[in-house]
Short mmCIF file of C-alpha atoms and ligand atoms in Angstrom, two decimals:
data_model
loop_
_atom_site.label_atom_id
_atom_site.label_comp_id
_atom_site.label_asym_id
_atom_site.label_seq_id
_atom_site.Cartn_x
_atom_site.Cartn_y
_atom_site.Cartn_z
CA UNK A 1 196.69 179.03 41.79
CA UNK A 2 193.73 180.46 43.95
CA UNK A 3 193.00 179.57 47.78
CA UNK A 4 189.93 177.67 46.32
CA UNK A 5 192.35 175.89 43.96
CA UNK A 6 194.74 174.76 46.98
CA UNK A 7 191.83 172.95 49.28
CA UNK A 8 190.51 170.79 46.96
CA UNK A 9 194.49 169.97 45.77
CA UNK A 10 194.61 169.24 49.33
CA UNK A 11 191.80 166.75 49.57
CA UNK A 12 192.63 164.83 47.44
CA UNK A 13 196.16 164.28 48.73
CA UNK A 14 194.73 163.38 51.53
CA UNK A 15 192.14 161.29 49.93
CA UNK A 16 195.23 159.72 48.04
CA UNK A 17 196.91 158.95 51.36
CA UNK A 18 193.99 157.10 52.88
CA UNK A 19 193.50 155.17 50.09
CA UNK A 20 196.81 153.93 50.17
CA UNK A 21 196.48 153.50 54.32
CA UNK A 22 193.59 151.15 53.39
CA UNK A 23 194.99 149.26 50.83
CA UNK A 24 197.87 147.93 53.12
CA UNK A 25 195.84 147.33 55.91
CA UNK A 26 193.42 145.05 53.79
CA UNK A 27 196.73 143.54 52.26
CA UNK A 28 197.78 142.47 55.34
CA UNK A 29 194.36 141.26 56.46
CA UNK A 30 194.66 138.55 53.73
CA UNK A 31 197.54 137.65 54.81
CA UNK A 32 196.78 137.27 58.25
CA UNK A 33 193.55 135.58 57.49
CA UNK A 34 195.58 132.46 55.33
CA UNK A 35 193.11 132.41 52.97
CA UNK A 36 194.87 134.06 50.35
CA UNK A 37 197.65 132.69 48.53
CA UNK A 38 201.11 134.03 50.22
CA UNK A 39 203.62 133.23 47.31
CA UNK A 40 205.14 135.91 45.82
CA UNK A 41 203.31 136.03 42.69
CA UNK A 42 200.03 134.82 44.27
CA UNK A 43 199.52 131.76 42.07
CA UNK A 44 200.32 128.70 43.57
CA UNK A 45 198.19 127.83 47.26
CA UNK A 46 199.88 126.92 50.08
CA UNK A 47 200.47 123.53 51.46
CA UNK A 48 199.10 121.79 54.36
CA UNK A 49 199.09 118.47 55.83
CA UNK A 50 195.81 117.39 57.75
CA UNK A 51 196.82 113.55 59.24
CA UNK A 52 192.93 112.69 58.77
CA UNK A 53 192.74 109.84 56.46
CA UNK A 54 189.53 110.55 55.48
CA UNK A 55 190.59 113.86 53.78
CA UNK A 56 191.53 113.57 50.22
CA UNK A 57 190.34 111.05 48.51
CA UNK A 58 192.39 110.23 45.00
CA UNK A 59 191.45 107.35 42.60
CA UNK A 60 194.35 105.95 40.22
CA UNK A 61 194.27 107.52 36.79
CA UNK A 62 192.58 105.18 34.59
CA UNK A 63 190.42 103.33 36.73
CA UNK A 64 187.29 102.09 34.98
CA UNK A 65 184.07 101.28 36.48
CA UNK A 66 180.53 101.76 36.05
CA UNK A 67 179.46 105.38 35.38
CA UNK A 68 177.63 106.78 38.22
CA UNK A 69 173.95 107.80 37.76
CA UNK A 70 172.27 110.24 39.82
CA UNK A 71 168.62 109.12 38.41
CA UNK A 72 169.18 105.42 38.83
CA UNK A 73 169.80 103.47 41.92
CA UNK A 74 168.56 102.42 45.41
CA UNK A 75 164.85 103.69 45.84
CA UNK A 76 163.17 101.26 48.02
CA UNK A 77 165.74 102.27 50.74
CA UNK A 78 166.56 106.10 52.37
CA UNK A 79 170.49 106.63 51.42
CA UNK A 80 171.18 109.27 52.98
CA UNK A 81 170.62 110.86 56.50
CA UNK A 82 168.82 114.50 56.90
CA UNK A 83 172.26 115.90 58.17
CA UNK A 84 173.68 113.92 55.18
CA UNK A 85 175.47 111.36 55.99
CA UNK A 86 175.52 108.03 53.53
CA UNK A 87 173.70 105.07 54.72
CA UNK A 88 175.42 102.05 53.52
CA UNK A 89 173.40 99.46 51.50
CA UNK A 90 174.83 97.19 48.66
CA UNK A 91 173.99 98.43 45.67
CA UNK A 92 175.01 102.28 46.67
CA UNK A 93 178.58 102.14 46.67
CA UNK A 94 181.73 100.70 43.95
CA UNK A 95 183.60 98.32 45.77
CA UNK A 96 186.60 98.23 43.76
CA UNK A 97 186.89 101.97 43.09
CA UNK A 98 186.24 102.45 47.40
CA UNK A 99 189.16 99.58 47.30
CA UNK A 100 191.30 101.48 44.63
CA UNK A 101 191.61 104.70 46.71
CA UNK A 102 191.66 103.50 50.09
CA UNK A 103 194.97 101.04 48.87
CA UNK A 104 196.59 104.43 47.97
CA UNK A 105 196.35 105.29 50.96
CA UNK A 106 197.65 101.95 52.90
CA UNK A 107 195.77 102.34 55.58
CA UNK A 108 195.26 100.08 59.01
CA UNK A 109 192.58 99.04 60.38
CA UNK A 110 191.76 97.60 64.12
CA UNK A 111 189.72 95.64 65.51
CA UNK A 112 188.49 95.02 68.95
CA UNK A 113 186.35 91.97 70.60
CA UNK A 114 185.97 91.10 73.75
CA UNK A 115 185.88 86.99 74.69
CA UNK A 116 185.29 87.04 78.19
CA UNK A 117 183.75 83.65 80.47
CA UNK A 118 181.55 81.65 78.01
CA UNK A 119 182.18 83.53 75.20
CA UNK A 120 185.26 82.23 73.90
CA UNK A 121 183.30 80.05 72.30
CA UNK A 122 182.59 82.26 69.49
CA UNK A 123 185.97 83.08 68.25
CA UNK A 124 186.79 80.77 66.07
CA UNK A 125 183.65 81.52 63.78
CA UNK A 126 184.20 85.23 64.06
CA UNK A 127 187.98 85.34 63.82
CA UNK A 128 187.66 82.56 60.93
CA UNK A 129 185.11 84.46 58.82
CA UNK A 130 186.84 87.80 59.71
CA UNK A 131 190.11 86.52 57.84
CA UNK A 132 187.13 85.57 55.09
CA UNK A 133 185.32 88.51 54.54
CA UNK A 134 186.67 91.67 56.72
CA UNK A 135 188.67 94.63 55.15
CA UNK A 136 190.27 91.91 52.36
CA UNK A 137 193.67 93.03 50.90
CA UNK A 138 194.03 95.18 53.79
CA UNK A 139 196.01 95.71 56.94
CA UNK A 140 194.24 94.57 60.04
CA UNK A 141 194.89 93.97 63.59
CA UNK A 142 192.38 92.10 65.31
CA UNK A 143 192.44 92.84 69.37
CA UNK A 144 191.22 89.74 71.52
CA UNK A 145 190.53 90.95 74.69
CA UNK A 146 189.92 88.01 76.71
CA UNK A 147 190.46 86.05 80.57
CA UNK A 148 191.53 83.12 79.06
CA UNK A 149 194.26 83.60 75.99
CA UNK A 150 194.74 79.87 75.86
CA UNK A 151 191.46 79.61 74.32
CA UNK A 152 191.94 81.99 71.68
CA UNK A 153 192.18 79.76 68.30
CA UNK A 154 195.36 79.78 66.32
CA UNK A 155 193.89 81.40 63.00
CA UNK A 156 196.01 80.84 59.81
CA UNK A 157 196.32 85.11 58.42
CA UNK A 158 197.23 86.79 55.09
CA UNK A 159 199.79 88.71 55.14
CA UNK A 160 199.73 91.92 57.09
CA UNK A 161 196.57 91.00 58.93
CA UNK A 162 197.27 89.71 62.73
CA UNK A 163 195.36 88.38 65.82
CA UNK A 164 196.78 90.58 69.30
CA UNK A 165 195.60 88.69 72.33
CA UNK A 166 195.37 91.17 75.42
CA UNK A 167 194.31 89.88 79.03
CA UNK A 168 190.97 91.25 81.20
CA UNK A 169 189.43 90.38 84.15
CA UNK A 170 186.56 88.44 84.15
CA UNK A 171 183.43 89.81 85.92
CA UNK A 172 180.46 88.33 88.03
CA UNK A 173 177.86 90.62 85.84
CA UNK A 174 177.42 90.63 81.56
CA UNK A 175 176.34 94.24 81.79
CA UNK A 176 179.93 95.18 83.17
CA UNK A 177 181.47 93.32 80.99
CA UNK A 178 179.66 94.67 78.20
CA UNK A 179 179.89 97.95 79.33
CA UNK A 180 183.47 97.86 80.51
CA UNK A 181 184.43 97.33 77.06
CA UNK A 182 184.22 101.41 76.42
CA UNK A 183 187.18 101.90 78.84
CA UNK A 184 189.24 99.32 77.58
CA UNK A 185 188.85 100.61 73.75
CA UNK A 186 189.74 104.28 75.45
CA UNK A 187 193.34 102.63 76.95
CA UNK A 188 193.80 100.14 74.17
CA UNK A 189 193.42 104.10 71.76
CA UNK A 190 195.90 105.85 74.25
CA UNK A 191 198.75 103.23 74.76
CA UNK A 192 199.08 101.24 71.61
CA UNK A 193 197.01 102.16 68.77
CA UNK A 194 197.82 106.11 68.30
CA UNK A 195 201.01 105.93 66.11
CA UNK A 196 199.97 102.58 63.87
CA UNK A 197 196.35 102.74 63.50
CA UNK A 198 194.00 104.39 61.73
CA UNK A 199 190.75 103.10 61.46
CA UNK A 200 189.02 100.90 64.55
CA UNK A 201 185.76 98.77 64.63
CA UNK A 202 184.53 97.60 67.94
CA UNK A 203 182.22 94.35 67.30
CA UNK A 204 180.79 91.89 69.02
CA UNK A 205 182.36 88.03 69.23
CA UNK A 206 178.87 86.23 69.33
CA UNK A 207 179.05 87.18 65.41
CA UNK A 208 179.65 85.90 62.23
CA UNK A 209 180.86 87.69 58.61
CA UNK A 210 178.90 86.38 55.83
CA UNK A 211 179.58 88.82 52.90
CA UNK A 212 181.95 91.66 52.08
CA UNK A 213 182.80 94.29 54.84
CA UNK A 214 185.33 96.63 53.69
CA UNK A 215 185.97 100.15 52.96
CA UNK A 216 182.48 101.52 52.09
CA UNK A 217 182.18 101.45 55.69
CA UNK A 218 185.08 103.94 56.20
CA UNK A 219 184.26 107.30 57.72
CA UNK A 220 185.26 109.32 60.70
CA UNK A 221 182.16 108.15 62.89
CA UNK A 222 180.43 105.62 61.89
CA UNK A 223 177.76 103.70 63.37
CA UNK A 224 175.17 100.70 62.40
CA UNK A 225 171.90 100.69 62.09
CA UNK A 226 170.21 98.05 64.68
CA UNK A 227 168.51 95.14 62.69
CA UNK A 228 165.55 95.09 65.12
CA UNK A 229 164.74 98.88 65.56
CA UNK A 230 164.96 100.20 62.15
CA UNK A 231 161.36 100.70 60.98
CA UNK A 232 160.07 101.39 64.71
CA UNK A 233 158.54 105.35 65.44
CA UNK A 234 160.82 107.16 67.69
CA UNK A 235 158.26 106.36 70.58
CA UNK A 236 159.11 102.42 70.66
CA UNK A 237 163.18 103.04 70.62
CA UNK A 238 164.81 101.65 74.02
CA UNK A 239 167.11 104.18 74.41
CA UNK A 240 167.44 105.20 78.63
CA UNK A 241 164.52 107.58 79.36
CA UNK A 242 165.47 108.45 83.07
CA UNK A 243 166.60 111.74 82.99
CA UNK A 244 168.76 111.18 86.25
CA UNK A 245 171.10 108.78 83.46
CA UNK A 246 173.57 110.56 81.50
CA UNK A 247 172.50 108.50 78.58
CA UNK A 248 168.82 109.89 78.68
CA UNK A 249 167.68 110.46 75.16
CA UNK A 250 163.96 112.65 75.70
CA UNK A 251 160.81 111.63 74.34
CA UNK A 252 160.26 112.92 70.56
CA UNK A 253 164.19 113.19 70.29
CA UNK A 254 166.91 110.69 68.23
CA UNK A 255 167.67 110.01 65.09
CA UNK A 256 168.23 106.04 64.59
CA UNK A 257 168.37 103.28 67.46
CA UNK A 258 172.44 102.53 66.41
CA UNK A 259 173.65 98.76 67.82
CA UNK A 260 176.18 98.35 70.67
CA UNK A 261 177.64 95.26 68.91
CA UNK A 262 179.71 97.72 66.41
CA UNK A 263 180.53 100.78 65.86
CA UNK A 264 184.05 102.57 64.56
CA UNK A 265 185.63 105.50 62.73
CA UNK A 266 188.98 107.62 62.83
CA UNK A 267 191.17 106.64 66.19
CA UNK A 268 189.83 110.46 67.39
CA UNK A 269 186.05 109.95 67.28
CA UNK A 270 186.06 106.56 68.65
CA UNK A 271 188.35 107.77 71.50
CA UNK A 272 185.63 110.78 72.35
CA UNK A 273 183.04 108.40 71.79
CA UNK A 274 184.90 105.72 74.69
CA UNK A 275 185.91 108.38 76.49
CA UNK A 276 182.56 110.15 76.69
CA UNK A 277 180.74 106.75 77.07
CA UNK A 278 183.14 105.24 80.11
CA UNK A 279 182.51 108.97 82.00
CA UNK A 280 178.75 108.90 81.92
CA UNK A 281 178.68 105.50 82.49
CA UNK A 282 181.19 105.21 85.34
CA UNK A 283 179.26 108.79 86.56
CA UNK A 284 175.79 107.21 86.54
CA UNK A 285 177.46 104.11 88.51
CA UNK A 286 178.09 106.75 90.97
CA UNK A 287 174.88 107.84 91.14
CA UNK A 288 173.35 104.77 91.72
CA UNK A 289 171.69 103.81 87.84
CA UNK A 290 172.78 101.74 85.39
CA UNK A 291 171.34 102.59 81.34
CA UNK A 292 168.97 100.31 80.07
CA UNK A 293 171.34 98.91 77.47
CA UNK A 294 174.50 99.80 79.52
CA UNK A 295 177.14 101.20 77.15
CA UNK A 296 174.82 100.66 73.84
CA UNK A 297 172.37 103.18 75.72
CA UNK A 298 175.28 105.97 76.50
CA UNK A 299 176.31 104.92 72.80
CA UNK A 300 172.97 106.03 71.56
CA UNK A 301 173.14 109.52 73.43
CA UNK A 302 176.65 110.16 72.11
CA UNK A 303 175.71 109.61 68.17
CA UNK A 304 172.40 111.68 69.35
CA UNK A 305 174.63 114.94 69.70
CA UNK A 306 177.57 113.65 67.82
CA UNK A 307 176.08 113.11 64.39
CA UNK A 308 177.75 110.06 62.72
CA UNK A 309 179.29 111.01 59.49
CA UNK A 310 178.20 107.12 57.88
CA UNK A 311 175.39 105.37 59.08
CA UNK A 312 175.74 101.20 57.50
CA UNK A 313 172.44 99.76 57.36
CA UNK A 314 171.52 96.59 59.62
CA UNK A 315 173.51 94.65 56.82
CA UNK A 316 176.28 95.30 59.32
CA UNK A 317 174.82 94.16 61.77
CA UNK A 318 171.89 91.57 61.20
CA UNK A 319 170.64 88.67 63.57
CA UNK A 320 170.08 85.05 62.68
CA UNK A 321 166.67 84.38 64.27
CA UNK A 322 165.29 87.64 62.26
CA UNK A 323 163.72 86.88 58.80
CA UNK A 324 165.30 88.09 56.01
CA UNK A 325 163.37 91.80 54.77
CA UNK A 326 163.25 92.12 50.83
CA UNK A 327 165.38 95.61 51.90
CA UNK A 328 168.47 93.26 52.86
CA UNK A 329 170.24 92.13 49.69
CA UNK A 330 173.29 90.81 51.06
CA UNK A 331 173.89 89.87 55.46
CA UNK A 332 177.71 90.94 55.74
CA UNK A 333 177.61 90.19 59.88
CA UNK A 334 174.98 88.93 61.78
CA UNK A 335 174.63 87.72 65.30
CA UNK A 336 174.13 84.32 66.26
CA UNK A 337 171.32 82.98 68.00
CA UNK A 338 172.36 82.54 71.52
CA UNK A 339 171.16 80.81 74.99
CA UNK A 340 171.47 83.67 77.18
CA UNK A 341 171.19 81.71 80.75
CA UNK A 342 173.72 78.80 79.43
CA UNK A 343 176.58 81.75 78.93
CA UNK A 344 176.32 84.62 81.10
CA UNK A 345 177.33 84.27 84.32
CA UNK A 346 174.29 85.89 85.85
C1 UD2 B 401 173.40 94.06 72.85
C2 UD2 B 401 174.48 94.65 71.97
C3 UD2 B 401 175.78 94.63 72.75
C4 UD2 B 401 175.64 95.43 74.03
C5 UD2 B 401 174.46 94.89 74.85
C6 UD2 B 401 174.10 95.82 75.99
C7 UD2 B 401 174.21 94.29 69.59
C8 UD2 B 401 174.12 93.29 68.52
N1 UD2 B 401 174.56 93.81 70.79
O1 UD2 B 401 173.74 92.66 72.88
O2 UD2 B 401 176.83 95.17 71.97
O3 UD2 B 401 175.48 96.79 73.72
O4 UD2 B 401 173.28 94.78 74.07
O5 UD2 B 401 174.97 95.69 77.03
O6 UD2 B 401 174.04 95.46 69.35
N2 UD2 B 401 180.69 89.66 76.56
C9 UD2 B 401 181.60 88.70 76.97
N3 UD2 B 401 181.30 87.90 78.02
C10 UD2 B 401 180.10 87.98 78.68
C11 UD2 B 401 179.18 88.95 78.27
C12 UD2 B 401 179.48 89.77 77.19
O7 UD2 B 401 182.68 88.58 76.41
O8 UD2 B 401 179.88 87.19 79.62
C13 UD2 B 401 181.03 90.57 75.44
C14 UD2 B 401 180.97 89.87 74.09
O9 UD2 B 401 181.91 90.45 73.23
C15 UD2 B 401 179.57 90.18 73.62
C16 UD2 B 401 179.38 91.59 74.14
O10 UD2 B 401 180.09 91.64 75.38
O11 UD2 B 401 179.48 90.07 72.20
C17 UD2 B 401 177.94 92.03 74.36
O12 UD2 B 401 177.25 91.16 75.20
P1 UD2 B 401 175.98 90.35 74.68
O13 UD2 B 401 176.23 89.86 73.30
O14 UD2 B 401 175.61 89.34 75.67
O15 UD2 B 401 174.92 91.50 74.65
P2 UD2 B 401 173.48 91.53 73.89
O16 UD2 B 401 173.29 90.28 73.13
O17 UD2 B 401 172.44 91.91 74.87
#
């Protein structure tokens, strides 16, 4: 063996070594990173548990329903948002297969509504129809938040579905009643909902179910379409356009005017979206200015940063004075026409 001989023996030794250096360090990259499978023989993935009920949606074996077409179906209606999310109309969804998984899943639902002065009035109709129409088969709790529980009708329940009657104060003004709401939904999230809950839907009780409302509407955030702001150009859209409000929403800027009168999701959105709501709002109060739709305006802000991940269409949410639009197929809730000055207090 020659000098010459011994360097390049030498290199690649060394060459060998690094090599080998590398190798390890990338092994234990993977590792590191979790990405990788870390059984021993690297077949099998790792388990984790994510306590989002969204996540993982299974359908029994065997379940037969129509066979999905992606060339036929709603076209006279948009279906889906440009930071795709579904927008809920009937005809885009399979009831019975939503039904099929979700039951696998036994999940709860809440509800809140607020029956405050005057408006007791409209629980029976909304608790009646509810126990008609809302989240069938299901588990639901609906909270009646309300200054007079003696008024609050004895409703006749399935099984698994109650009424919870929980006490406010009543207020001189609607729009802090109204408003107030968002702080309420944050406590009622925080001190009894967290470990038995997880789905909530905040509606208003001057409202009545007329078809199915059930677990097509299911998503983390989810918000509804207002019935009288849907084909309007961002221009016309009342959201709050005084930049002094938290809830300012800037010329040329939102996506859809979404309705105060209901809104829901996983128990973690709607608590940011509370949360966030009763801050700005209680901040603005502060400040001296009050949104122009109170809590539906700081609403509208929220779901403008804080992209809902379903969007129902104003069948969630229609109005009884409004004529019916050849777009609507089915009303599932719809407000009732009401006399303002007879039940507000001011
Ligand atoms: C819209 C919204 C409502 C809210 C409001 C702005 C819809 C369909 N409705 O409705 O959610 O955002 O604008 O503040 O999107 N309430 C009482 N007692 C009262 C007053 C109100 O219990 O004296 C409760 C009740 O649950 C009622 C809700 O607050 O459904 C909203 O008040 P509203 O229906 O008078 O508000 P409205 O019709 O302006």
């Amino acid at each position: 063996m020659n000098m010459g001989n011994s360097k390049v023996w030498t290199l690649v030794l060394l060459l060998a070594v690094l090599a080998g250096v590398v190798y390890y360090y990338m092994a234990g990259l993977q590792r590191r990173s979790g990405i990788f499978f870390e059984n021993e023989d690297q077949s099998v993935p790792v388990e984790i548990t994510i306590k989002d009920p969204e996540f993982h949606l299974v359908a029994p074996d065997h379940l037969k329903y129509k066979q999905p077409s992606l060339v036929q179906g709603r076209s006279d209606v948009v279906t889906v948002t440009p930071w795709l999310a579904p927008v809920v109309w009937e005809g885009t969804f399979d009831p019975s297969l939503l039904d099929s998984v979700y039951r696998l899943k036994n999940i709860s639902v809440a509800v809140t509504v607020f029956a405050v002065g005057k408006y007791t009035r409209f629980l029976p109709d909304f608790l009646k129809t509810a126990e008609q129409h809302f989240f069938l088969g299901f588990r639901v709790r609906l909270y009646v938040f309300t200054d007079q529980p003696d008024k609050v009708p004895k409703v006749s329940m399935a099984k698994g579905r109650q009424v919870m009657v929980r006490l406010v104060p009543i207020s001189k003004r609607w729009q802090e009643i109204s408003a107030r709401r968002m702080e309420l939904i944050q406590t009622l999230i925080e001190a009894e909902l967290q470990s038995n809950t997880d789905y909530i839907f905040c509606l208003d009780v001057d409202s009545k179910f007329h078809g199915r409302w059930g677990t097509e509407s299911l998503g983390s955030l989810v918000a509804v379409i207002h019935p009288g702001y849907y084909t309007t150009p961002r221009t016309g859209l009342p959201y709050e356009r005084r930049p002094q409000s938290r809830a300012y929403v800037a010329h040329g800027e939102g996506d859809f005017y979404y309705c105060g009168g209901a809104f829901g999701g996983i128990l973690q959105e709607v608590y940011l979206l509370a949360k966030t709501c009763r801050t700005n709002f209680e901040a603005d109060a502060k400040d001296g200015i009050e949104a122009a739709w109170q809590e539906e305006s700081h609403l509208n802000r929220f779901m403008w940063i804080n992209k809902p991940s379903k969007v129902l269409s104003p069948e969630y949410l229609w109005q009884d004075f409004k004529a019916i639009t050849p777009e609507i197929h089915i009303i599932r809730f719809s407000g009732v026409t009401k006399n303002y000055a007879d039940i507000r207090p001011n």
